[in-house]
C-alpha positions as a printed Julia matrix, in Angstrom:
141×3 Matrix{Float64}:
 190.13  209.47  34.49
 187.14  207.3   34.56
 187.22  203.97  36.38
 184.99  201.27  37.53
 185.7   200.24  41.18
 184.71  196.39  41.52
 182.59  195.53  44.61
 185.73  193.72  46.14
 187.7   196.6   46.37
 184.8   198.46  48.15
 184.47  195.49  50.56
 188.1   195.5   51.34
 187.9   199.21  52.61
 184.59  198.9   54.29
 185.65  195.65  56.22
 189.04  196.76  56.87
 190.59  193.76  55.45
 194.0   193.72  56.47
 196.39  193.29  53.44
 194.08  195.28  51.22
 192.49  198.05  53.3
 195.31  200.62  52.49
 194.89  200.77  49.04
 191.32  200.26  48.47
 190.91  203.37  51.13
 193.54  205.24  48.96
 191.14  204.57  45.66
 187.89  205.47  47.52
 189.59  208.81  48.5
 190.72  209.71  45.11
 187.25  209.16  44.0
 185.88  211.11  47.01
 188.12  214.03  46.12
 186.97  213.79  42.49
 190.76  213.4   41.42
 189.53  210.19  39.5
 185.77  209.77  38.34
 184.65  206.46  40.01
 181.54  204.39  39.08
 179.94  201.47  40.79
 177.7   199.16  38.93
 174.13  199.35  40.26
 174.1   195.77  41.37
 177.25  196.59  43.6
 174.85  198.29  46.09
 172.51  195.63  46.9
 175.2   193.25  47.19
 177.29  195.37  49.61
 174.1   196.04  51.7
 173.72  192.27  51.9
 177.18  191.18  52.47
 177.85  193.95  55.15
 174.7   192.54  57.3
 177.34  190.13  58.95
 179.29  193.25  60.22
 177.18  196.45  60.47
 173.69  197.19  61.9
 170.79  198.27  59.12
 171.4   202.05  60.04
 174.99  201.85  59.48
 174.47  199.96  56.0
 172.14  202.6   55.0
 174.54  205.35  55.83
 177.42  203.52  54.18
 175.29  203.35  51.04
 174.58  206.77  50.88
 178.04  207.83  51.25
 179.02  205.6   48.37
 176.39  207.1   46.43
 177.74  210.73  46.94
 181.36  209.68  46.12
 180.46  207.4   43.09
 178.53  207.77  40.07
 176.32  204.62  39.91
 175.78  202.99  36.4
 172.29  201.47  35.72
 171.81  197.85  34.7
 169.06  197.49  32.16
 167.59  194.82  29.84
 170.25  195.39  27.21
 173.23  194.93  29.38
 171.61  191.95  31.42
 170.91  190.4   27.9
 174.47  191.19  26.33
 175.97  189.67  29.98
 174.19  186.59  29.78
 174.84  186.02  26.11
 178.51  186.73  26.6
 180.23  183.42  26.67
 183.62  184.83  27.19
 182.72  185.23  30.82
 182.15  182.38  32.98
 180.89  184.74  35.81
 177.51  186.71  35.09
 178.3   189.48  37.72
 181.66  189.93  36.41
 180.29  190.45  32.82
 177.7   192.85  34.4
 180.66  194.93  35.92
 182.29  195.02  32.4
 178.97  195.97  30.77
 178.64  198.83  33.2
 182.33  199.97  32.74
 181.77  200.15  28.85
 178.55  202.13  29.33
 180.36  204.6   31.76
 183.3   204.81  29.11
 185.87  203.81  32.17
 189.41  203.38  31.32
 189.95  200.54  33.63
 188.26  198.25  36.12
 189.8   198.2   39.39
 189.68  195.0   40.95
 191.78  192.14  42.8
 190.25  189.62  40.5
 191.71  190.54  37.3
 192.14  186.93  35.96
 188.15  187.04  35.86
 188.29  190.08  33.38
 190.66  188.54  30.86
 187.87  188.94  28.17
 186.81  192.31  29.21
 186.75  195.22  26.59
 187.97  197.71  29.48
 191.27  196.54  30.99
 191.28  195.36  34.67
 194.2   196.42  36.81
 194.61  195.61  40.56
 194.55  198.3   42.99
 198.03  198.53  43.55
 198.88  198.74  39.75
 196.03  201.33  39.45
 197.95  203.4   42.29
 201.39  203.08  40.7
 199.89  204.33  37.49
 198.08  207.14  39.28
 201.08  208.27  41.07
 202.81  208.4   37.79
 200.26  210.45  36.28
 200.21  212.84  39.56
 204.0   213.66  38.81
């Protein structure tokens, strides 16, 4: 199974966000164990590095990025994806549209995000972390 993991799910795990941490951590572990093929959009990496500056020093952030790059595939952002996303009037949020463009490019079966309402126009279905884990448990049985 191939999935794109949205930035907010990675942040939930890395920042230990109380009510979301457990599911986010499980998803990252499934990807780390290669039970699920996970991808991050390339723009997620600099976004994480910037956002995490509030809670982590630069060396820790560098190590986190290295670890994530070893766990996840990274789908590139190119001119075609940028143009497609900026011209897609079905998305209000350009960044979310880029996430969808990367999911399409990677042939992901779903996008795992806490903001499924932002992906109602996505060509790839979006699911919450908890819904993904419920579905995963059914697949594993």
